[in-house]
Coordinates of C-alpha atoms in Angstrom, one line a residue:
Chain A
X294 CA 24.0 -23.5 -20.7
X295 CA 21.1 -21.6 -22.3
X296 CA 19.1 -21.0 -18.8
X297 CA 22.6 -19.1 -17.9
X298 CA 23.2 -16.8 -20.8
X299 CA 22.4 -13.5 -20.4
X300 CA 21.6 -10.9 -22.7
X301 CA 25.0 -9.6 -23.9
X302 CA 23.5 -6.2 -23.9
X303 CA 23.6 -6.0 -19.8
X304 CA 27.5 -5.8 -19.9
X305 CA 27.6 -3.3 -21.9
X306 CA 25.3 -1.4 -19.7
X307 CA 27.5 -2.0 -16.2
X308 CA 27.9 1.3 -14.6
X309 CA 30.3 4.4 -15.0
X310 CA 32.6 4.7 -12.3
X311 CA 33.7 8.3 -11.4
X312 CA 37.4 7.6 -10.6
X313 CA 37.8 10.9 -9.1
X314 CA 35.1 9.9 -6.8
X315 CA 36.4 6.5 -5.5
X316 CA 39.8 7.5 -5.2
X317 CA 38.3 10.0 -2.8
X318 CA 36.5 7.8 -1.0
X319 CA 40.0 5.9 -0.5
X320 CA 41.7 8.3 0.7
X321 CA 38.3 9.3 3.3
X322 CA 38.5 5.9 4.2
X323 CA 42.4 5.3 5.0
X324 CA 42.1 8.7 7.8
X325 CA 40.4 6.1 9.7
X326 CA 42.3 5.2 13.1
X327 CA 42.3 1.7 13.9
X328 CA 44.1 1.5 17.6
X329 CA 45.2 -0.6 20.4
X330 CA 42.5 -3.5 21.3
X331 CA 40.8 -3.4 17.6
X332 CA 44.1 -2.7 16.1
X333 CA 44.9 -6.3 17.9
X334 CA 41.7 -7.7 16.8
X335 CA 42.1 -6.3 13.3
X336 CA 45.6 -7.6 12.9
X337 CA 44.0 -11.5 13.8
X338 CA 41.5 -11.2 11.7
X339 CA 43.8 -9.9 8.3
X340 CA 45.6 -13.1 9.4
X341 CA 42.8 -15.5 9.5
X342 CA 42.1 -14.4 6.1
X343 CA 45.0 -15.0 4.1
X344 CA 45.9 -17.5 1.4
X345 CA 49.5 -18.0 1.9
X346 CA 50.9 -17.8 -1.2
X347 CA 53.7 -19.6 -3.5
X348 CA 53.2 -19.4 -6.9
X349 CA 57.1 -20.0 -8.8
X350 CA 58.6 -22.0 -11.4
X351 CA 61.0 -22.9 -8.8
X352 CA 58.4 -24.3 -6.0
X353 CA 60.1 -27.1 -4.7
X354 CA 57.6 -30.0 -2.9
X355 CA 60.1 -29.0 0.1
X356 CA 59.0 -25.4 -0.3
X357 CA 55.5 -26.0 -0.3
X358 CA 55.8 -28.5 2.9
X359 CA 57.8 -25.5 4.4
X360 CA 55.0 -23.1 3.7
X361 CA 52.6 -25.7 4.9
X362 CA 53.9 -25.7 8.2
X363 CA 54.4 -22.1 8.4
X364 CA 50.5 -22.2 7.8
X365 CA 50.1 -24.8 10.8
X366 CA 52.2 -23.2 13.1
X367 CA 52.3 -19.4 12.5
X368 CA 54.0 -18.6 15.7
X369 CA 54.3 -20.2 19.4
X370 CA 55.2 -16.9 21.1
X371 CA 52.1 -15.9 20.7
X372 CA 48.6 -17.0 22.2
X373 CA 45.9 -17.4 20.9
X374 CA 46.5 -16.6 17.1
X375 CA 44.4 -17.9 14.4
X376 CA 45.2 -19.9 11.0
X377 CA 45.7 -18.8 7.7
X378 CA 42.5 -19.2 5.6
X379 CA 44.1 -21.4 2.9
X380 CA 47.7 -22.6 1.0
X381 CA 47.7 -21.4 -2.4
X382 CA 49.8 -23.5 -5.0
X383 CA 50.0 -24.6 -8.7
X384 CA 48.1 -27.5 -9.5
X385 CA 51.0 -30.1 -9.4
X386 CA 51.7 -29.1 -5.9
X387 CA 48.4 -29.5 -4.3
X388 CA 48.9 -32.8 -3.2
X389 CA 51.7 -32.5 -1.5
X390 CA 49.9 -29.3 0.3
X391 CA 47.1 -31.6 0.5
X392 CA 48.7 -34.1 2.6
X393 CA 50.5 -31.6 4.7
X394 CA 47.2 -30.1 5.5
X395 CA 45.3 -33.2 6.0
X396 CA 44.4 -32.8 9.6
X397 CA 44.2 -29.2 9.7
X398 CA 41.2 -27.1 8.5
X399 CA 42.9 -25.1 6.2
X400 CA 42.4 -25.1 2.8
X401 CA 44.3 -25.9 -0.2
X402 CA 44.0 -23.6 -3.4
X403 CA 45.1 -24.4 -6.5
X404 CA 45.8 -21.8 -9.4
X405 CA 44.2 -23.6 -12.6
X406 CA 43.1 -22.7 -16.1
X407 CA 46.4 -21.7 -17.7
X408 CA 47.4 -19.2 -14.4
X409 CA 48.6 -16.5 -14.9
X410 CA 47.9 -15.3 -18.6
X411 CA 45.1 -17.9 -19.2
X412 CA 46.2 -17.8 -22.8
X413 CA 45.6 -21.7 -24.0
X414 CA 42.9 -23.2 -25.3
X415 CA 39.5 -23.5 -23.4
X416 CA 39.6 -27.2 -23.1
X417 CA 43.2 -27.9 -21.7
X418 CA 42.1 -25.0 -19.3
X419 CA 39.1 -26.8 -18.0
X420 CA 41.3 -30.0 -18.2
X421 CA 43.7 -28.3 -15.6
X422 CA 40.7 -27.6 -13.4
X423 CA 39.3 -31.0 -13.4
X424 CA 43.3 -32.1 -12.7
X425 CA 43.8 -29.9 -9.6
X426 CA 40.2 -30.9 -7.8
X427 CA 41.8 -34.4 -8.3
X428 CA 44.3 -33.7 -6.4
X429 CA 42.5 -32.2 -3.9
X430 CA 42.4 -28.9 -4.0
X431 CA 39.6 -27.2 -1.7
X432 CA 39.5 -24.3 -3.9
X433 CA 40.5 -22.9 -7.5
X434 CA 41.5 -19.7 -8.5
X435 CA 40.7 -19.4 -12.3
X436 CA 42.2 -16.5 -14.1
X437 CA 39.6 -14.6 -17.0
X438 CA 40.7 -14.3 -20.8
X439 CA 41.9 -10.9 -20.5
X440 CA 42.5 -10.8 -24.5
X441 CA 38.9 -11.7 -25.1
X442 CA 37.7 -9.2 -22.2
X443 CA 39.4 -6.4 -24.1
X444 CA 38.3 -7.0 -27.4
X445 CA 34.6 -7.0 -26.1
X446 CA 33.9 -11.0 -26.3
X447 CA 32.0 -10.6 -22.9
X448 CA 29.7 -13.5 -23.6
X449 CA 32.8 -16.0 -24.2
X450 CA 34.4 -15.0 -20.7
X451 CA 31.2 -15.5 -19.5
X452 CA 30.7 -18.8 -20.8
X453 CA 34.5 -19.9 -20.0
X454 CA 33.5 -18.9 -16.5
X455 CA 30.2 -20.7 -15.9
X456 CA 31.9 -23.8 -17.4
X457 CA 34.7 -23.5 -15.1
X458 CA 32.1 -23.6 -12.1
X459 CA 30.2 -25.8 -13.9
X460 CA 33.6 -28.4 -13.4
X461 CA 33.8 -27.1 -9.6
X462 CA 30.9 -28.1 -8.7
X463 CA 30.8 -27.3 -5.1
X464 CA 34.6 -26.6 -5.0
X465 CA 34.9 -22.6 -4.5
X466 CA 35.6 -20.7 -7.4
X467 CA 37.8 -17.5 -7.4
X468 CA 37.8 -15.7 -10.5
X469 CA 41.0 -13.6 -11.0
X470 CA 40.0 -10.6 -12.9
X471 CA 43.8 -9.5 -13.2
X472 CA 43.0 -5.7 -13.3
X473 CA 45.9 -4.3 -13.9
X474 CA 45.6 -5.6 -17.3
X475 CA 41.8 -4.3 -17.8
X476 CA 42.8 -0.7 -17.7
X477 CA 39.7 1.2 -16.6
X478 CA 37.4 1.4 -13.5
X479 CA 34.5 0.6 -15.8
X480 CA 36.3 -2.2 -17.3
X481 CA 36.8 -3.8 -13.7
X482 CA 33.2 -3.2 -12.6
X483 CA 31.9 -4.6 -15.8
X484 CA 34.3 -7.9 -15.4
X485 CA 33.2 -8.0 -11.4
X486 CA 29.5 -8.7 -13.1
X487 CA 30.3 -10.9 -15.5
X488 CA 32.3 -13.2 -13.1
X489 CA 29.3 -12.9 -10.3
X490 CA 26.7 -13.6 -12.7
X491 CA 28.5 -16.9 -14.0
X492 CA 29.0 -18.3 -10.9
X493 CA 32.3 -17.2 -9.6
X494 CA 32.2 -17.9 -5.0
X495 CA 34.7 -14.9 -5.6
X496 CA 36.3 -12.0 -7.2
X497 CA 40.2 -12.0 -6.9
X498 CA 42.4 -8.8 -8.2
X499 CA 45.3 -9.6 -9.7
X500 CA 47.4 -12.7 -10.5
X501 CA 50.8 -11.0 -8.7
X502 CA 52.9 -12.0 -11.9
X503 CA 52.3 -8.4 -13.2
X504 CA 53.5 -5.3 -12.1
X505 CA 50.9 -3.6 -10.3
X506 CA 48.8 -6.0 -8.1
X507 CA 45.7 -5.0 -5.8
X508 CA 45.4 -1.2 -4.9
X509 CA 42.3 0.1 -3.0
X510 CA 40.8 2.2 -5.5
X511 CA 40.7 -1.1 -7.3
X512 CA 39.1 -3.1 -4.9
X513 CA 36.8 -1.1 -3.8
X514 CA 35.1 -1.0 -7.0
X515 CA 34.8 -4.7 -7.2
X516 CA 33.2 -4.3 -3.1
X517 CA 30.6 -2.1 -4.8
X518 CA 30.1 -4.2 -7.4
X519 CA 29.5 -7.1 -5.0
X520 CA 27.2 -5.4 -2.8
X521 CA 24.8 -4.0 -5.9
X522 CA 24.8 -8.3 -6.8
X523 CA 24.1 -8.8 -3.1
X524 CA 21.7 -6.6 -3.2
X525 CA 20.0 -7.9 -6.4
X526 CA 20.3 -11.4 -6.3
X527 CA 20.7 -11.9 -2.1
X528 CA 24.2 -14.1 -3.0
X529 CA 27.1 -13.0 -0.9
X530 CA 30.2 -13.1 -3.2
X531 CA 33.7 -13.1 -1.4
X532 CA 36.5 -10.7 -2.3
X533 CA 40.3 -11.4 -2.7
X534 CA 42.5 -8.6 -3.5
X535 CA 45.9 -10.2 -4.2
X536 CA 49.4 -8.7 -5.1
X537 CA 51.6 -6.3 -3.2
X538 CA 49.4 -6.5 0.0
X539 CA 52.4 -6.7 2.3
X540 CA 52.0 -4.7 5.5
X541 CA 49.8 -4.6 8.1
X542 CA 48.9 -1.1 7.4
X543 CA 47.6 -1.5 4.4
X544 CA 45.6 -4.9 5.4
X545 CA 43.7 -2.9 7.7
X546 CA 42.6 -0.3 5.2
X547 CA 41.2 -3.0 3.3
X548 CA 39.2 -4.0 6.5
X549 CA 38.0 -1.0 6.9
X550 CA 37.0 -0.8 3.6
X551 CA 35.1 -4.1 3.8
X552 CA 32.9 -3.3 6.6
X553 CA 32.1 0.3 5.4
X554 CA 31.1 -1.5 1.9
X555 CA 29.4 -4.5 2.7
X556 CA 29.4 -4.8 6.6
X557 CA 30.5 -6.6 8.8
X558 CA 29.5 -9.9 7.7
X559 CA 31.9 -9.9 5.0
X560 CA 34.8 -9.6 7.5
X561 CA 35.1 -13.5 7.8
X562 CA 37.2 -15.6 6.0
X563 CA 35.0 -17.2 3.9
X564 CA 33.7 -14.2 2.2
X565 CA 37.0 -12.3 2.8
X566 CA 40.7 -13.2 2.0
X567 CA 44.2 -11.6 0.9
X568 CA 46.5 -13.5 -1.3
X569 CA 49.9 -12.7 0.1
X570 CA 53.2 -14.3 1.2
X571 CA 54.9 -11.6 2.9
X572 CA 51.7 -10.0 4.9
X573 CA 51.6 -13.0 7.6
X574 CA 55.1 -12.0 8.8
X575 CA 54.1 -8.6 9.1
X576 CA 51.1 -9.1 11.1
X577 CA 52.8 -11.8 13.5
X578 CA 55.3 -9.0 13.4
X579 CA 52.7 -6.3 14.2
X580 CA 51.2 -8.5 16.9
X581 CA 54.1 -9.0 18.4
X582 CA 54.8 -5.3 19.2
X583 CA 51.3 -4.5 20.2
X584 CA 51.5 -7.4 22.6
X585 CA 55.5 -6.5 23.9
X586 CA 56.0 -2.8 23.3
X587 CA 58.9 -3.4 21.0
X588 CA 59.7 -2.5 17.2
X589 CA 60.3 -6.3 16.0
X590 CA 62.6 -7.4 13.1
X591 CA 62.0 -10.2 10.6
X592 CA 65.3 -11.6 11.8
X593 CA 63.2 -13.4 14.6
X594 CA 60.3 -14.4 12.3
X595 CA 60.6 -17.9 10.0
X596 CA 60.7 -16.9 6.3
X597 CA 58.3 -19.3 5.3
Chain B
X131 CA 67.0 49.2 0.0
X132 CA 67.4 47.0 3.3
X133 CA 63.8 46.2 3.2
X134 CA 64.7 42.3 2.7
X135 CA 64.1 39.6 5.1
X136 CA 66.2 37.0 5.5
X137 CA 65.0 33.7 4.3
X138 CA 65.4 31.2 7.5
X139 CA 66.3 27.5 7.1
X140 CA 63.6 24.9 8.6
X141 CA 65.7 22.5 10.2
X142 CA 64.1 19.3 9.8
X143 CA 65.2 15.2 10.2
X144 CA 66.8 13.4 7.2
X145 CA 65.4 10.4 7.0
X146 CA 66.0 7.7 3.8
X147 CA 68.0 9.9 1.9
X148 CA 65.3 12.8 2.6
X149 CA 64.5 15.7 4.8
X150 CA 61.2 15.4 6.3
X151 CA 59.2 16.7 9.0
X152 CA 58.4 14.8 12.1
X153 CA 55.1 12.7 11.4
X154 CA 53.9 13.9 15.2
X155 CA 54.2 17.7 14.0
X156 CA 56.0 18.5 17.1
X157 CA 59.2 20.8 17.3
X158 CA 61.0 22.5 20.1
X159 CA 62.8 25.8 19.9
X160 CA 66.5 26.1 20.3
X161 CA 68.3 29.5 22.4
X162 CA 71.0 30.9 21.1
X163 CA 73.7 31.9 23.2
X164 CA 71.6 35.6 24.7
X165 CA 68.6 33.7 25.4
X166 CA 67.0 34.1 22.4
X167 CA 64.8 31.6 20.3
X168 CA 66.4 31.0 17.0
X169 CA 65.1 28.3 15.7
X170 CA 62.4 25.4 15.8
X171 CA 63.8 22.0 15.4
X172 CA 61.4 18.7 15.0
X173 CA 60.6 16.6 17.6
X174 CA 61.3 13.3 16.5
X175 CA 59.1 10.6 17.6
X176 CA 59.3 7.1 18.0
X177 CA 57.4 6.6 14.7
X178 CA 60.3 8.9 13.0
X179 CA 62.4 6.3 14.6
X180 CA 60.9 3.3 13.2
X181 CA 60.8 4.8 9.8
X182 CA 64.5 5.2 9.8
X183 CA 65.5 2.0 11.0
X184 CA 63.4 0.7 8.3
X185 CA 65.2 2.6 5.6
X186 CA 68.4 1.8 7.2
X187 CA 68.0 -2.0 7.3
X188 CA 66.7 -2.1 3.9
X189 CA 70.4 0.0 3.0
X190 CA 72.2 -2.5 4.9
X191 CA 73.0 -4.6 2.1
X192 CA 73.8 -2.4 -0.6
X193 CA 76.1 -0.4 1.8
X194 CA 77.7 -3.4 3.5
X195 CA 78.7 -5.2 -0.5
X196 CA 80.3 -1.9 -1.5
X197 CA 84.1 -2.7 -1.8
X198 CA 86.1 -0.9 0.8
X199 CA 87.5 1.2 -1.5
X200 CA 84.6 2.7 -2.2
X201 CA 83.4 3.4 1.2
X202 CA 86.6 4.9 1.5
X203 CA 86.0 7.0 -1.1
X204 CA 82.6 8.4 0.0
X205 CA 84.2 9.2 3.7
X206 CA 86.6 11.4 1.8
X207 CA 84.0 12.9 -0.3
X208 CA 82.0 13.5 3.1
X209 CA 85.1 15.4 4.3
X210 CA 85.7 17.1 1.4
X211 CA 81.9 18.7 1.2
X212 CA 82.3 19.7 4.7
X213 CA 85.7 21.5 4.3
X214 CA 84.2 23.4 1.7
X215 CA 81.2 24.5 4.0
X216 CA 83.4 25.1 6.8
X217 CA 82.2 28.5 7.7
X218 CA 78.9 28.1 8.2
X219 CA 79.4 25.2 10.5
X220 CA 82.2 27.4 12.4
X221 CA 79.3 30.1 12.6
X222 CA 76.6 27.9 13.8
X223 CA 78.5 26.7 16.8
X224 CA 79.4 30.0 17.7
X225 CA 76.1 31.0 17.9
X226 CA 75.2 28.9 20.3
X227 CA 78.0 29.7 22.6
X228 CA 81.1 27.7 21.4
X229 CA 83.8 30.7 21.2
X230 CA 85.2 30.9 17.5
X231 CA 88.0 29.5 17.8
X232 CA 86.9 26.2 20.1
X233 CA 84.2 25.8 16.7
X234 CA 87.2 26.2 14.5
X235 CA 88.8 23.7 16.0
X236 CA 86.1 21.3 16.6
X237 CA 85.1 21.6 12.9
X238 CA 88.8 21.2 11.7
X239 CA 89.4 18.1 13.4
X240 CA 85.5 16.7 12.6
X241 CA 87.2 17.1 8.7
X242 CA 90.4 15.3 9.9
X243 CA 88.5 12.6 11.6
X244 CA 86.7 11.6 8.4
X245 CA 89.5 11.6 6.3
X246 CA 91.3 9.7 9.0
X247 CA 88.4 6.9 8.8
X248 CA 88.5 6.6 5.0
X249 CA 92.0 5.8 4.9
X250 CA 90.9 3.2 7.5
X251 CA 88.5 1.6 5.1
X252 CA 90.6 -0.7 3.2
X253 CA 93.2 -1.4 6.1
X254 CA 91.5 -2.6 9.5
X255 CA 90.5 -5.9 8.0
X256 CA 93.3 -6.7 6.9
X257 CA 95.0 -5.7 10.7
X258 CA 92.4 -7.9 12.6
X259 CA 92.1 -10.7 10.5
X260 CA 93.7 -13.4 11.0
X261 CA 94.9 -17.0 9.9
X262 CA 94.0 -19.6 12.7
X263 CA 96.2 -22.8 13.6
X264 CA 93.7 -25.7 13.9
X265 CA 94.4 -29.3 14.7
X266 CA 92.5 -30.3 11.8
X267 CA 92.6 -30.4 7.9
X268 CA 90.9 -27.2 7.5
X269 CA 92.1 -23.6 6.6
X270 CA 90.9 -21.3 9.1
X271 CA 90.4 -17.6 9.2
X272 CA 88.7 -14.9 10.6
X273 CA 87.8 -11.2 9.0
X274 CA 85.7 -8.5 10.7
X275 CA 82.2 -7.8 9.1
X276 CA 79.3 -5.2 9.6
X277 CA 76.9 -5.8 12.2
X278 CA 74.3 -4.3 10.5
X279 CA 72.0 -1.1 11.4
X280 CA 73.5 0.9 14.6
X281 CA 71.4 3.0 16.7
X282 CA 73.6 6.4 18.2
X283 CA 72.5 8.6 20.9
X284 CA 75.4 11.7 20.2
X285 CA 76.9 13.1 23.3
X286 CA 76.1 16.7 24.0
X287 CA 79.9 17.6 24.0
X288 CA 81.3 19.0 20.8
X289 CA 78.1 18.7 18.9
X290 CA 79.7 18.2 16.0
X291 CA 82.9 16.2 16.4
X292 CA 81.0 13.9 18.7
X293 CA 78.6 13.0 16.0
X294 CA 80.8 12.3 13.4
X295 CA 83.3 10.8 15.4
X296 CA 80.5 7.8 16.8
X297 CA 79.6 7.7 13.1
X298 CA 82.5 7.4 11.0
X299 CA 83.5 4.3 12.3
X300 CA 80.6 2.5 12.6
X301 CA 79.7 3.7 8.7
X302 CA 83.0 2.5 7.6
X303 CA 82.9 -1.0 8.7
X304 CA 79.7 -1.5 6.3
X305 CA 76.8 -0.5 8.8
X306 CA 73.7 1.7 8.4
X307 CA 73.3 4.1 11.1
X308 CA 70.2 6.2 12.6
X309 CA 71.6 8.9 14.7
X310 CA 69.9 11.3 17.6
X311 CA 71.8 14.4 17.2
X312 CA 72.7 16.4 20.6
X313 CA 70.1 17.4 22.1
X314 CA 71.6 20.9 23.4
X315 CA 72.6 21.7 20.3
X316 CA 71.4 19.8 17.1
X317 CA 71.9 22.3 14.7
X318 CA 74.8 21.4 13.2
X319 CA 73.6 17.3 12.8
X320 CA 71.3 18.6 10.5
X321 CA 73.6 20.6 8.3
X322 CA 75.8 18.1 8.7
X323 CA 72.8 15.8 6.7
X324 CA 73.0 18.3 3.8
X325 CA 77.0 17.3 4.0
X326 CA 75.9 13.4 3.7
X327 CA 73.3 14.4 1.1
X328 CA 75.7 15.6 -1.2
X329 CA 78.6 13.3 -0.9
X330 CA 76.9 10.0 -2.6
X331 CA 75.9 8.0 0.7
X332 CA 73.1 5.7 -0.4
X333 CA 69.0 6.5 0.9
X334 CA 69.0 5.4 4.2
X335 CA 72.7 4.7 5.3
X336 CA 73.0 7.4 7.3
X337 CA 69.5 8.9 9.4
X338 CA 69.9 11.5 12.1
X339 CA 67.1 12.7 13.9
X340 CA 66.7 15.6 16.3
X341 CA 64.6 15.0 19.7
X342 CA 65.0 14.0 23.1
X343 CA 66.9 11.0 24.4
X344 CA 64.4 10.6 27.6
X345 CA 61.8 9.8 25.0
X346 CA 63.9 8.3 22.3
X347 CA 66.3 6.1 24.1
X348 CA 63.7 3.4 25.2
X349 CA 63.1 2.6 21.5
X350 CA 66.4 3.0 20.3
X351 CA 67.6 0.5 22.7
X352 CA 64.5 -2.1 22.7
X353 CA 63.7 -2.0 18.8
X354 CA 64.6 -5.6 17.8
X355 CA 66.0 -4.9 14.1
X356 CA 68.7 -2.7 15.9
X357 CA 71.8 -4.5 16.0
X358 CA 74.0 -2.4 17.9
X359 CA 73.6 0.8 20.0
X360 CA 76.0 3.4 21.1
X361 CA 75.4 5.8 23.6
X362 CA 77.6 8.6 25.9
X363 CA 74.7 9.8 28.6
X364 CA 75.8 10.3 31.9
X365 CA 72.2 9.9 33.5
X366 CA 73.1 6.7 35.4
X367 CA 68.6 5.9 35.1
X368 CA 68.6 6.0 31.7
X369 CA 71.4 4.0 30.7
X370 CA 70.7 1.6 32.8
X371 CA 67.7 1.2 31.5
X372 CA 68.9 1.0 27.7
X373 CA 71.4 -1.5 29.0
X374 CA 68.4 -3.7 30.1
X375 CA 66.2 -3.5 26.5
X376 CA 69.3 -4.1 24.4
X377 CA 70.0 -7.3 26.4
X378 CA 66.5 -8.4 25.2
X379 CA 68.0 -9.1 21.6
X380 CA 71.8 -9.3 22.7
X381 CA 72.6 -5.6 20.8
X382 CA 75.7 -4.9 21.0
X383 CA 76.2 -1.8 23.5
X384 CA 78.6 0.6 23.2
X385 CA 79.3 3.3 26.3
X386 CA 81.5 5.9 25.9
X387 CA 82.2 8.0 28.9
X388 CA 83.3 10.8 29.0
X389 CA 86.0 10.3 25.6
X390 CA 87.9 13.5 24.7
X391 CA 86.9 13.5 20.9
X392 CA 89.3 16.6 20.4
X393 CA 92.6 14.5 20.6
X394 CA 93.7 11.4 19.1
X395 CA 92.4 9.1 21.9
X396 CA 89.1 9.9 20.0
X397 CA 89.8 8.3 17.1
X398 CA 91.2 4.4 16.8
X399 CA 90.6 1.4 14.4
X400 CA 89.2 0.1 17.6
X401 CA 85.7 1.9 17.2
X402 CA 85.4 0.1 13.7
X403 CA 85.6 -3.0 15.5
X404 CA 83.2 -2.2 18.0
X405 CA 80.7 -2.3 15.2
X406 CA 82.1 -5.4 13.4
X407 CA 81.2 -8.9 14.4
X408 CA 84.5 -11.9 13.2
X409 CA 83.4 -14.3 11.2
X410 CA 85.4 -17.6 11.3
X411 CA 85.3 -19.9 8.2
X412 CA 86.6 -23.5 8.2
X413 CA 87.7 -24.1 4.6
X414 CA 88.6 -27.8 4.1
X415 CA 91.8 -28.7 2.6
X416 CA 93.2 -32.1 1.3
X417 CA 95.5 -33.7 4.0

């Protein structure tokens, strides 16, 4: 662990974010018009980046199986459809999802470390990660200790992420910052840096369990952090906005942001994901609309 | 002292309980009976229609789950509000070439028509429901239920009365509406939207667009999230394409050919049934 330790002062000196500038840039990027063939390409790309998610207390094995079947068979009416990147569930349901997706290249992601609040002792949280991996998870989504972060204990947050990564080994680790609880863009930038330096493979905006999910300004700040980190260390960190992205238009706007800030290299499911459940259907409806010319109805698409 | 300039109203679309301009930024002029341009109206695009359907869909569950009695109350409320603004409607109809007498008659019948359907709100179900004799141990009954989102292309004759005669029965049956106003005389339709706005209808339950049926009919009839379509046009080519498009997802199609809305035949509970599905329930009973 010693080797990994980073000077605390570093985290106190992260760049200050100009909120007005960020909003301005987002609205300028949003004015891009993506039409016709590029739109279809973008819709399909977005589809391939989805982590189809169900994280409810009422999730049953049946529900997860159904979600996996949806992941495997998105829509038979449309040709050349990509499959989603992963299915994201709670640790206790990983085994079921894994069995269902056994012969596909769709990953199983599991949330862990006391999701969504992370308010339990760290040993238990690590144990949960081990359990999820044992059950067969290909990717782990952890939450950071927001309470500790907000009280200024950055080193502890760093150590927790680093230790979790140690447990994960080759398993992909996504670090959920829960941006809605970090209150300022400066904090979000700082948390992003802590996570990346501690070994995160992905940084993720939200749990989807608070009022406010991913927003574009927040994601822009995180993407900038990824870019700076890449320029310093040559390591490519992935990004996953999650929560509240439910329509194609918003999804395409995210893709525009990624392309503009990080470039084409990041426009792949290995480096960019959407955490979403209803987005997939909207994308399918839009793709069908592009092909048939008629506006679509949710009545004709399987719920999950 | 007479230097005051009158404030002219901007006629906009009515979508989701808001008066918004068309996203396309287009407009078309409307000429009065002397051939002068007096107002400009929004020329709704397919995207305006798409938005309207989205909100109409959202409003279905709320509106259809209101009690029949409450739906009647709201229809009656629309009639009340319309009565209070009678003069304005007569003036607007008159301005575009309908004689004062005819305009007065049209507005009065429109108000009465709303009251007529308000009355039917909690009665047509009893009339069209049935308990069916079946040869098994079931209690079997059928009741009319709403269809969902109804797209209406209004007739050009009697621009106000025609519009209301088509909206009211579909609306009272628990459906939500996206309506294209009469192409030739859409003014009263947008003023009618102001009446709707003051009558406690839920947002998105009735949406009114102005524009051209030649442009929009295709989307009205092909949109998969529309459950039924009503039109009265005389353009045979257009009528054919509406039917073809609507058949794609088996929308309910109602073509009202030359109905005189001014007479009693222009109102009937059967118009409510045109926008209803019959739901039959098989309820097991002990033998």
